[in-house]
XYZ file of C-alpha atoms in Angstrom:
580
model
C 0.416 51.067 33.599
C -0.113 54.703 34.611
C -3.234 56.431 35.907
C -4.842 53.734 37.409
C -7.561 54.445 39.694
C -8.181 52.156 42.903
C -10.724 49.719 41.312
C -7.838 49.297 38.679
C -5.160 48.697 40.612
C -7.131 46.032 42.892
C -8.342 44.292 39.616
C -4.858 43.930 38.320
C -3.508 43.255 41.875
C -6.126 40.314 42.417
C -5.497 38.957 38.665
C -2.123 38.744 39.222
C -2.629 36.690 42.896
C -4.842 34.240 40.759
C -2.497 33.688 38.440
C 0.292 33.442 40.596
C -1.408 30.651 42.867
C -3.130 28.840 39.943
C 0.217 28.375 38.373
C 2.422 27.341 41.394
C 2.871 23.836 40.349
C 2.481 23.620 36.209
C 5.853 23.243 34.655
C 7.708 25.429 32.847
C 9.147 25.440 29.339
C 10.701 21.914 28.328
C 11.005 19.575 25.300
C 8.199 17.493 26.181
C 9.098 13.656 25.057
C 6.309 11.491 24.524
C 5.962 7.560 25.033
C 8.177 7.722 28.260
C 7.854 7.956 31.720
C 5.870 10.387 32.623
C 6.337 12.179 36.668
C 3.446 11.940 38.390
C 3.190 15.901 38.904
C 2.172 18.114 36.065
C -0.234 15.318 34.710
C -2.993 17.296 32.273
C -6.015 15.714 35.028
C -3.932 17.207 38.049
C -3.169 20.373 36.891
C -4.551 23.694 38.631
C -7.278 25.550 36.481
C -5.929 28.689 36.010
C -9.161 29.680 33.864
C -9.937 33.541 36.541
C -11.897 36.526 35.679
C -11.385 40.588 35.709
C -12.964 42.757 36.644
C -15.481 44.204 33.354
C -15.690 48.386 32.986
C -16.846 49.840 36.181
C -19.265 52.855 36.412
C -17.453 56.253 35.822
C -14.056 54.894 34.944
C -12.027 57.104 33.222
C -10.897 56.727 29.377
C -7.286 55.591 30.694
C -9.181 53.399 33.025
C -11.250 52.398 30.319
C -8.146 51.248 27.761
C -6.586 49.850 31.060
C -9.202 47.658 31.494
C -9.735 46.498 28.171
C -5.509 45.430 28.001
C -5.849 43.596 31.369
C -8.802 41.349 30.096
C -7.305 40.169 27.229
C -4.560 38.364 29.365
C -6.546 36.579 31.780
C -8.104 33.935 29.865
C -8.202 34.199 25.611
C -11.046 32.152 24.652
C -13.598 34.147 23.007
C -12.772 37.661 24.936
C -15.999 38.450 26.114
C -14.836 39.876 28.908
C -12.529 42.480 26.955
C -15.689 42.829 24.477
C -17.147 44.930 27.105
C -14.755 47.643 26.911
C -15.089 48.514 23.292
C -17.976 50.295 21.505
C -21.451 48.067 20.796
C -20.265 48.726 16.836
C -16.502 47.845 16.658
C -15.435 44.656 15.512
C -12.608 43.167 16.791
C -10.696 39.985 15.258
C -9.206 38.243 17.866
C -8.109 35.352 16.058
C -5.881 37.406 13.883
C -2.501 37.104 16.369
C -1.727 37.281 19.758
C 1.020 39.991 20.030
C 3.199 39.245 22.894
C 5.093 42.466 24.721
C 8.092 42.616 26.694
C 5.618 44.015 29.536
C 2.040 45.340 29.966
C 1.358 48.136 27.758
C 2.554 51.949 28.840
C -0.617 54.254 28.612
C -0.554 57.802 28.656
C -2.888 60.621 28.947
C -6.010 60.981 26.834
C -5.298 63.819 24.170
C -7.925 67.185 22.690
C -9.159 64.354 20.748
C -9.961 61.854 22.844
C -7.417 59.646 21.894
C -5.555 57.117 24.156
C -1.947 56.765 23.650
C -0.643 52.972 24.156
C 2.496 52.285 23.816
C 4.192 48.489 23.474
C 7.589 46.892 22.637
C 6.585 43.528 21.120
C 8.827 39.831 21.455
C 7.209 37.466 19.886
C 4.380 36.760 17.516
C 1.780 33.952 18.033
C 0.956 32.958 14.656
C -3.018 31.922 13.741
C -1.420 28.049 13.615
C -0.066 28.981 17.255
C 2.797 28.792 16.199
C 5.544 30.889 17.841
C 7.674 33.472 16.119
C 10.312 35.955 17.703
C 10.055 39.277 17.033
C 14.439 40.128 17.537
C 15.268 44.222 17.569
C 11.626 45.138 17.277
C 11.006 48.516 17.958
C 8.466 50.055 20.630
C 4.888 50.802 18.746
C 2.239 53.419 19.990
C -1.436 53.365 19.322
C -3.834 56.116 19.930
C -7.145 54.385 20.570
C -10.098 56.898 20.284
C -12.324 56.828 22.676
C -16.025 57.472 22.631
C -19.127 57.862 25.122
C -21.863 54.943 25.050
C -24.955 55.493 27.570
C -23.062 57.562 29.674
C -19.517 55.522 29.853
C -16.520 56.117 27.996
C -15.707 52.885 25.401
C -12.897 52.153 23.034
C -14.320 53.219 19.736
C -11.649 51.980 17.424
C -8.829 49.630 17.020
C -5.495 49.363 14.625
C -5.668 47.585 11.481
C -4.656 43.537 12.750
C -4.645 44.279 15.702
C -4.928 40.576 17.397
C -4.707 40.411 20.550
C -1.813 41.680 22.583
C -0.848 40.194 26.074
C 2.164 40.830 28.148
C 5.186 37.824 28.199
C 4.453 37.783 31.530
C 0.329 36.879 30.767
C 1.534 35.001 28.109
C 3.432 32.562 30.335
C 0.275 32.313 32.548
C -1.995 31.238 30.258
C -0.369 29.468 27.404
C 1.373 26.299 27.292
C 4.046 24.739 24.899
C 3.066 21.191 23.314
C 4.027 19.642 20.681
C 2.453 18.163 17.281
C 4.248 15.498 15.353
C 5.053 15.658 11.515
C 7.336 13.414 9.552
C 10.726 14.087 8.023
C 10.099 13.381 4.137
C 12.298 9.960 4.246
C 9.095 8.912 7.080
C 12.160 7.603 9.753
C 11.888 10.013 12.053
C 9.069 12.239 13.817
C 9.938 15.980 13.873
C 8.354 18.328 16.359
C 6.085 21.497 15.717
C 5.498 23.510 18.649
C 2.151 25.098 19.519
C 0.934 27.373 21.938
C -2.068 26.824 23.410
C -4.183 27.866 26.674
C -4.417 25.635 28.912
C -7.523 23.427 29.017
C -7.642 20.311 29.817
C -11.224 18.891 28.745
C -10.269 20.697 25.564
C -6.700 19.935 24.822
C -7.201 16.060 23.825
C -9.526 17.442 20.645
C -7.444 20.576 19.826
C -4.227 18.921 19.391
C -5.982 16.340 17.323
C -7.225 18.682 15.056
C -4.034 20.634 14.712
C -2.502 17.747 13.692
C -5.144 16.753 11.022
C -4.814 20.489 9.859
C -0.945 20.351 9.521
C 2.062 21.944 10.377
C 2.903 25.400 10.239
C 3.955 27.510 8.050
C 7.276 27.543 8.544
C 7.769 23.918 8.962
C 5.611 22.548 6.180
C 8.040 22.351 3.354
C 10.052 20.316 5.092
C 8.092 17.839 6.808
C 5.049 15.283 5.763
C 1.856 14.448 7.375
C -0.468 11.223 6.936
C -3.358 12.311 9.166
C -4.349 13.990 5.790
C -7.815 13.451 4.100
C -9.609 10.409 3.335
C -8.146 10.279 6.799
C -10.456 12.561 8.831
C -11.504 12.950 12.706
C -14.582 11.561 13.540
C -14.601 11.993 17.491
C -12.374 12.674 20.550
C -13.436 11.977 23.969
C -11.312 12.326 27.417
C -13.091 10.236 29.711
C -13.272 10.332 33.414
C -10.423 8.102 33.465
C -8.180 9.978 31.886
C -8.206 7.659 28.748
C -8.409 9.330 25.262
C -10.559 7.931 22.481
C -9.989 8.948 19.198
C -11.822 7.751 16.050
C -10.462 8.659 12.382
C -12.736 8.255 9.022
C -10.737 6.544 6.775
C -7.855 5.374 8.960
C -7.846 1.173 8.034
C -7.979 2.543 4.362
C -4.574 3.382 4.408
C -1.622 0.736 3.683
C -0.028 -0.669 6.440
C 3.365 1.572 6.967
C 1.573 4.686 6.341
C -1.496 3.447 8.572
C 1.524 2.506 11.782
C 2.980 6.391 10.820
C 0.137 7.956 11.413
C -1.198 6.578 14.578
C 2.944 7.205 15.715
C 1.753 11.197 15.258
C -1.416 10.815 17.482
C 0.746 8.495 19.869
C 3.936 11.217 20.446
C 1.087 14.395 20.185
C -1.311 12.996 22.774
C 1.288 11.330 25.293
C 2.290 14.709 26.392
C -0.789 15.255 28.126
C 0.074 12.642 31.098
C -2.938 10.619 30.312
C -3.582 6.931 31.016
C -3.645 5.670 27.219
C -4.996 6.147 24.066
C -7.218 4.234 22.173
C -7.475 4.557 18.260
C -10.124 3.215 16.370
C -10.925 3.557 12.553
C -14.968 4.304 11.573
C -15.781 3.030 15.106
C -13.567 0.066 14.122
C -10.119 -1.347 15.727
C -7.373 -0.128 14.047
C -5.373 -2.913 11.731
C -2.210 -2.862 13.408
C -0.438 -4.913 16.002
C 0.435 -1.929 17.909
C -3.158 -1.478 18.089
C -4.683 -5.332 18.840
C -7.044 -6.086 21.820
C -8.261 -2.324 22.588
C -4.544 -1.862 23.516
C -3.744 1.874 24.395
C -1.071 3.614 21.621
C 0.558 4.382 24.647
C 1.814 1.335 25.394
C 3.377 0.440 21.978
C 6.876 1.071 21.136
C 7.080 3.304 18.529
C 10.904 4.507 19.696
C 12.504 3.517 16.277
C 10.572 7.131 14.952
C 12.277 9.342 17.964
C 13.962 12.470 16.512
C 16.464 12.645 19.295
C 17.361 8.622 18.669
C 21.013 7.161 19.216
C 22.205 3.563 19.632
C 21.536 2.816 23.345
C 24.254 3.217 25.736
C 26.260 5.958 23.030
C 29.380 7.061 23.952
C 31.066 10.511 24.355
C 33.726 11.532 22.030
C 36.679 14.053 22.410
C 40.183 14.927 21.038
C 43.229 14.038 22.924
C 46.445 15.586 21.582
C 44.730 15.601 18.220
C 43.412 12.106 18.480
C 39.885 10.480 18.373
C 39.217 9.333 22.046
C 36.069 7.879 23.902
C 35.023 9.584 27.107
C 34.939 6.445 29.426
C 36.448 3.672 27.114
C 39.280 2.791 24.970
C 40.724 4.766 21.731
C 39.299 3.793 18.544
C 41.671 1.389 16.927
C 42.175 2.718 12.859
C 44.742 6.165 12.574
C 42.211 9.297 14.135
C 43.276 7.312 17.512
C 46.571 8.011 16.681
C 46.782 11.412 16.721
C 48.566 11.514 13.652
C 45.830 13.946 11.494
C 46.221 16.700 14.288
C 42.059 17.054 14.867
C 40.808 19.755 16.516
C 37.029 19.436 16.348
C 34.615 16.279 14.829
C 31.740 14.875 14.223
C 30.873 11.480 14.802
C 27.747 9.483 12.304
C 24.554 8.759 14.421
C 25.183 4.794 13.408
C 28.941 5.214 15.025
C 30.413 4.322 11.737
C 31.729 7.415 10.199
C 33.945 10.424 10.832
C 34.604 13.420 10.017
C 37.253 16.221 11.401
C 38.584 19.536 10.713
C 42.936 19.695 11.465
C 44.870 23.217 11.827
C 47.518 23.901 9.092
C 49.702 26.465 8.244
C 47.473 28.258 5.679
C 44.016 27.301 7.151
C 42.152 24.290 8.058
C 42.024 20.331 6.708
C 38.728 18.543 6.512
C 39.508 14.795 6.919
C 36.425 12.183 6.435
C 35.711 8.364 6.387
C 35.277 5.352 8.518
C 36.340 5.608 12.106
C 38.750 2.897 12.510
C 40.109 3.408 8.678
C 42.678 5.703 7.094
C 40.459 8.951 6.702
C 40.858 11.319 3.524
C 41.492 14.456 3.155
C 38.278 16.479 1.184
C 38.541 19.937 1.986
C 41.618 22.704 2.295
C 40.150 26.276 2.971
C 41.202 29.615 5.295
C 38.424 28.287 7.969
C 36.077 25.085 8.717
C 33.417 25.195 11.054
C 33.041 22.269 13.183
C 31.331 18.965 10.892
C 27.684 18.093 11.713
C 26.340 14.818 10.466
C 23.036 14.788 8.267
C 21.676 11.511 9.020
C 18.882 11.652 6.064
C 21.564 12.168 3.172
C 24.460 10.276 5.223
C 26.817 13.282 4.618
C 28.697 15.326 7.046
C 28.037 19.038 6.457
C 30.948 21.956 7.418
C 30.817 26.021 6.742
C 33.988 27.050 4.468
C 35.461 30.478 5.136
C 32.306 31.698 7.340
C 30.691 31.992 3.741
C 29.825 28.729 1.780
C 27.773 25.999 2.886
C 29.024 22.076 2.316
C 28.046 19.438 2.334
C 30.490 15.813 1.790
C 29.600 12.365 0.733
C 30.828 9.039 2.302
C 32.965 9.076 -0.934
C 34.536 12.484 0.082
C 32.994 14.438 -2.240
C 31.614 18.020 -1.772
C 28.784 20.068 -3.099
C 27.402 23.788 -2.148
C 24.208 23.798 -0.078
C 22.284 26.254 -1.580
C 21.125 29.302 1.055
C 18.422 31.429 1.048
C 18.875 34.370 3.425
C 16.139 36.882 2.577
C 13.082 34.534 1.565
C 13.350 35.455 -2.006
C 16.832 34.673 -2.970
C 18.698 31.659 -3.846
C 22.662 32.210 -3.703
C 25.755 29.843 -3.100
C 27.416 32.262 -0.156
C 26.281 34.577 2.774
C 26.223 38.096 0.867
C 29.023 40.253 2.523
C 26.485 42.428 4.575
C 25.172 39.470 6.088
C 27.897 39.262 8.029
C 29.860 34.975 7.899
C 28.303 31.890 9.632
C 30.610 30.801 12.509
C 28.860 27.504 13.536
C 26.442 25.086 12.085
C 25.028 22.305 13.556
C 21.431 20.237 12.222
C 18.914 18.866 13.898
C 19.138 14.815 14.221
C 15.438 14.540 12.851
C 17.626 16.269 9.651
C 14.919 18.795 8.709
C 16.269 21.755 10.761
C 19.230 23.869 11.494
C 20.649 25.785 14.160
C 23.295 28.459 12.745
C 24.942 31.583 13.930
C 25.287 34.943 11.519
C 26.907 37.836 11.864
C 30.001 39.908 12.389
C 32.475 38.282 14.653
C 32.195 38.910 17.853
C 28.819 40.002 17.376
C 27.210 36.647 15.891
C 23.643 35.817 16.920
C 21.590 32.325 16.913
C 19.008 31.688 13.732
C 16.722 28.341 13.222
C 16.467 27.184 9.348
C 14.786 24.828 7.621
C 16.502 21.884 5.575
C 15.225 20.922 2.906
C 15.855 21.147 -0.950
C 15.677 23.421 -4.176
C 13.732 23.236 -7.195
C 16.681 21.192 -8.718
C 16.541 18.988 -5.864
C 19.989 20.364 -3.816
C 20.207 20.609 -0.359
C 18.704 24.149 0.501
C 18.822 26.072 3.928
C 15.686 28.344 4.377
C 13.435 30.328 6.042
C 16.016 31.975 8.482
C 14.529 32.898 12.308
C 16.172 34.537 15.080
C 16.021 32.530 18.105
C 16.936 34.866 21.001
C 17.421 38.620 21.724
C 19.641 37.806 24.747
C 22.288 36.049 23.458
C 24.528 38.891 21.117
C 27.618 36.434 20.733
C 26.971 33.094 20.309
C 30.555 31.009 19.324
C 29.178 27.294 19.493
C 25.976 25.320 19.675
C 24.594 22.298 20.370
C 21.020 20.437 20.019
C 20.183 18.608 23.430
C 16.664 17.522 21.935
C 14.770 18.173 18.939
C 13.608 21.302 20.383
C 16.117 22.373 22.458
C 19.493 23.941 22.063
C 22.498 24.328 24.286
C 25.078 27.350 23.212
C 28.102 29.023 24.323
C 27.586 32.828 24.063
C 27.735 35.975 26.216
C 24.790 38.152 26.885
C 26.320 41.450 26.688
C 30.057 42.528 27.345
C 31.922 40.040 29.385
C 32.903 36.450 29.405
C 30.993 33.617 27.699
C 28.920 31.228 29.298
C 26.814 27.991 28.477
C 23.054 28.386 28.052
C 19.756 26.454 27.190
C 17.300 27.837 25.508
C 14.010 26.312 23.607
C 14.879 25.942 19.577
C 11.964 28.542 18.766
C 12.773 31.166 21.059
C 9.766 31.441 23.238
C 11.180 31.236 26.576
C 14.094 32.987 28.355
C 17.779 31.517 27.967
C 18.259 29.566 31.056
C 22.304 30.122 32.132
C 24.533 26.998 33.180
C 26.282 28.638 35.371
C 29.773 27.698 37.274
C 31.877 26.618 34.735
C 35.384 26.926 35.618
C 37.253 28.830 32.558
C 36.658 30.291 29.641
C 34.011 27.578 27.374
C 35.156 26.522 23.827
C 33.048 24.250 22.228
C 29.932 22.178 23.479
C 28.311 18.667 22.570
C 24.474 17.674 23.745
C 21.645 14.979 23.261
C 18.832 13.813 24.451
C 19.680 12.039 27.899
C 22.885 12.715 28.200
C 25.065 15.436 30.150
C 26.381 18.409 27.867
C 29.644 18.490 27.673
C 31.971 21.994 27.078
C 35.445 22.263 26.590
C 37.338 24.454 28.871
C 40.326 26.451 28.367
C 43.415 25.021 29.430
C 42.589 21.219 28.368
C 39.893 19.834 30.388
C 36.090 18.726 29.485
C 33.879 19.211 32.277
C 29.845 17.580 32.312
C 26.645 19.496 33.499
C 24.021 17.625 35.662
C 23.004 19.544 38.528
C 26.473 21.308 38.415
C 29.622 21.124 36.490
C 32.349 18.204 37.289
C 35.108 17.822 35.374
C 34.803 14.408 32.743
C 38.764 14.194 31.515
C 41.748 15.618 29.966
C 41.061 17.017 26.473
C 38.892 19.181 23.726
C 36.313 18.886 21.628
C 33.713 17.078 23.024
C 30.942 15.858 20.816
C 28.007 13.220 20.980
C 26.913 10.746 17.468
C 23.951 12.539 15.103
């Protein structure tokens, strides 16, 4: 900020302190899995309250003081903005619940004009949504407001604001104050829980009811055509309570009235949302009533049931690695499949492997392009697909079909049976077509999420490709349909590969400006920075990830090497890649 007077400067400086000591132990951005073991640190009842104060307009301050004032408040703590209130004029209204406007840094302001007007200038990131939801804001421009400023009794206040204005905060107040958890949703088959994200401040008397509600409301926006929710009225919340023992109690109207599988689904979405939290248990009850479920039997907490066979991220326990070796199916750790992709003999130089372990599917180098072979892993496989280029296959466990990118342009997907339709696309959010228009630039690597309702894609020039989130879902005609496109990070300007390490989660290979790629992890929805895995020993190729288990990148040069808290090489070979 510029022109700050001394009051200013201490405000900001003291803020800043609080925040930096309230925060010292809360945990920072990860996929937070619910219904297993929890650390001990970072549980909701432990956590620091970061809830601080700033300083409100002081006598005399200055109309850059004044605007400074008012930008500082709204980052300390977001609930009702009474603090910031103070700075504007008794008549303005102000909607604060319109958006919160995040900014790459505090806002620039200049010097007060003829007219009274202070100039404000931001670059803005992100976009939290009214569902606090999170959107990236990729390649936005700087914006500059002149707020005109007026005299009340004496004391120069902020007498206007922009049309949806929101509330803006800083990503580095955003990180203070907000905090990433999760709501759970259904995929339409009902097999799997799917994550939304939410934003939220951090409060933890009030987080127990608020992530409650938000589930009863729904999902966002951007997720809801996709996914399914059964905490949906005649099911409605009757009370929430977080005792002093750190056990939640929530009773639903209309819960027992449901049939049994829907009735076990829905307490599965409270059971995932509320686990996050790091509270003792949770107890559901229906009117005041136990719940009719065995999960639920004997005041038992939700906490304690198994309700794994709904994880997004799930894989047979104990699932191996797989890899090529001189164009052969191999398995990191244990013998070669037995049927012909053992063998070598289809020349494979990238696969995908079915979540059950059943089914295969593999792209093989010819002299005019690329082969896509599918079928069962220990049978003869087929051939489906000839075309110039095939991205690497990614298994869609909800249709049981393996899904590649032909020529960087057309989407397919291909049937047990081996055969292939077009996946419908729609780029723009008005337009249905069949292939990336030419300006858009060609996909170069496509991989969905196990849960099967999202995907993670890059698009755009070679060389120059960045990472986008989709939906999956389907058309009015009922074909498979990839939607509702979102760029995922500003950093990353040439991603080559991808992986998903959790449902909300990704692992890439890019490079974040000129030079030499590198692997990264990143959250699915952008809101964090890209966090680099750093020491790899050559130039990366492809990667493989999931939930619990090492990623894996292929190295120029023949080897595989495994990240846990460094890389170590795994084996001789290429193309690494984990089931789903």
């Amino acid at each position: 900020m510029r022109a700050k007077s001394g009051w200013m400067l201490v405000a900001l400086a003291a803020a800043l302190a609080l925040a930096a000591n309230g925060c010292a132990s809360l945990p920072g951005h990860s996929a937070a899995k619910a219904l297993r073991k929890l650390p001990q640190e970072g549980r909701v009842a432990d956590l620091p309250d970061i809830r601080f104060d700033s300083a409100g307009p002081q006598p005399g301050g200055t109309e850059t003081e004044t605007v400074a004032g008012f930008f500082l408040a709204q980052e300390v703590w977001p609930r009702g903005h009474a603090r910031a209130r103070q700075f504007l004029a008794p008549d303005i209204t102000w909607r604060d619940d319109l958006q919160v406007l995040v900014t790459a840094k505090a806002p620039t302001i200049g010097t007060p004009d003829a007219a009274h007007r202070v100039p404000v200038t931001v670059r803005p990131v992100a976009r939290l949504n009214t569902d606090a939801s999170y959107t990236p804001l990729v390649g936005s421009a700087p914006v500059t407001w002149k707020l005109p400023m007026r005299m009340v009794n004496g004391e120069w206040r902020i007498g206007g604001l922009p049309p949806g204005f929101g509330v803006v905060v800083s990503r580095a107040g955003f990180e203070r104050v907000y905090r990433a958890y999760s709501l759970y949703f259904l995929d339409p088959s009902g097999q799997r829980l799917v994550p939304d994200v939410r934003y939220l401040p951090y409060d933890p008397a009030a987080l127990p009811s608020e992530l409650t509600q938000a589930l009863l409301t729904g999902p966002s926006d951007w997720l809801a055509p996709v996914v399914s929710n059964l905490l949906t009225p005649p099911v409605t919340l009757a009370n929430v309570v977080l005792g002093p023992d750190r056990l939640v109690r929530v009773d639903l109207s209309g819960l027992n009235g449901l049939s049994r599988r829907p009735r076990r689904l829905a307490v599965a979405q409270l059971a995932w949302t509320l686990s996050q939290l790091g509270v003792i248990g949770v107890r559901i009850s229906s009117d005041g009533k136990p719940v009719d479920l065995p999960e639920t039997q004997d005041n038992r907490s939700v906490l304690d049931t198994d309700f794994s066979d709904l994880d997004p991220d799930t894989v047979p326990n104990h699932v191996p690695a797989y890899y090529l070796r001189a164009g052969g199916l191999a398995v990191l750790g244990g013998r070669r499949p037995s049927g012909p992709a053992g063998s070598g003999q289809y020349g494979l130089d990238s696969i995908a492997i079915s979540s059950d372990l059943q089914e295969l599917a593999g792209t093989s180098l010819t002299p005019t392009g690329q082969m896509l072979y599918a079928g069962s892993i220990n049978r003869p496989l087929r051939m489906v697909l000839h075309a110039r280029t095939l991205s690497r296959p990614s298994w869609d466990r909800a249709t049981t079909t393996f899904w590649t990118v032909v020529d960087g342009r057309t989407v397919v997907r291909v049937d047990p049976n081996g055969r292939a339709g077009t996946v419908t696309l729609n780029l723009d959010g008005r337009h249905d077509v069949t292939a990336v228009p030419a300006g858009r630039g060609t996909v170069g690597a496509l991989q969905l999420s196990r849960d099967g309702t999202r995907a993670a894609l890059t698009l755009g020039p070679p060389g120059w490709q960045r990472l986008y989130l989709a939906r999956v879902g389907t058309d009015p005609a009922g074909q498979p349909r990839i939607s509702g496109l979102l760029p995922v990070s500003s950093t990353l300007t040439d991603v080559r590969d991808l992986a998903w390490e959790s449902a909300d989660v990704l692992d890439v290979l890019a490079g974040a400006g000129p030079g030499a790629l590198a692997a990264w992890r990143l959250p699915a929805d952008g809101s964090d920075d890209v966090e680099l895995l750093a020491g790899l020993p050559g130039p990366p190729l492809s990667i493989a990830a999931g939930y619990s288990m090492q990623p894996l990148v292929s190295v120029a040069g023949g080897t595989i090497w495994q990240h846990g808290s460094d890389w170590t090489i795994a084996t001789q070979g290429s193309a690494p890649a984990y089931p789903g």
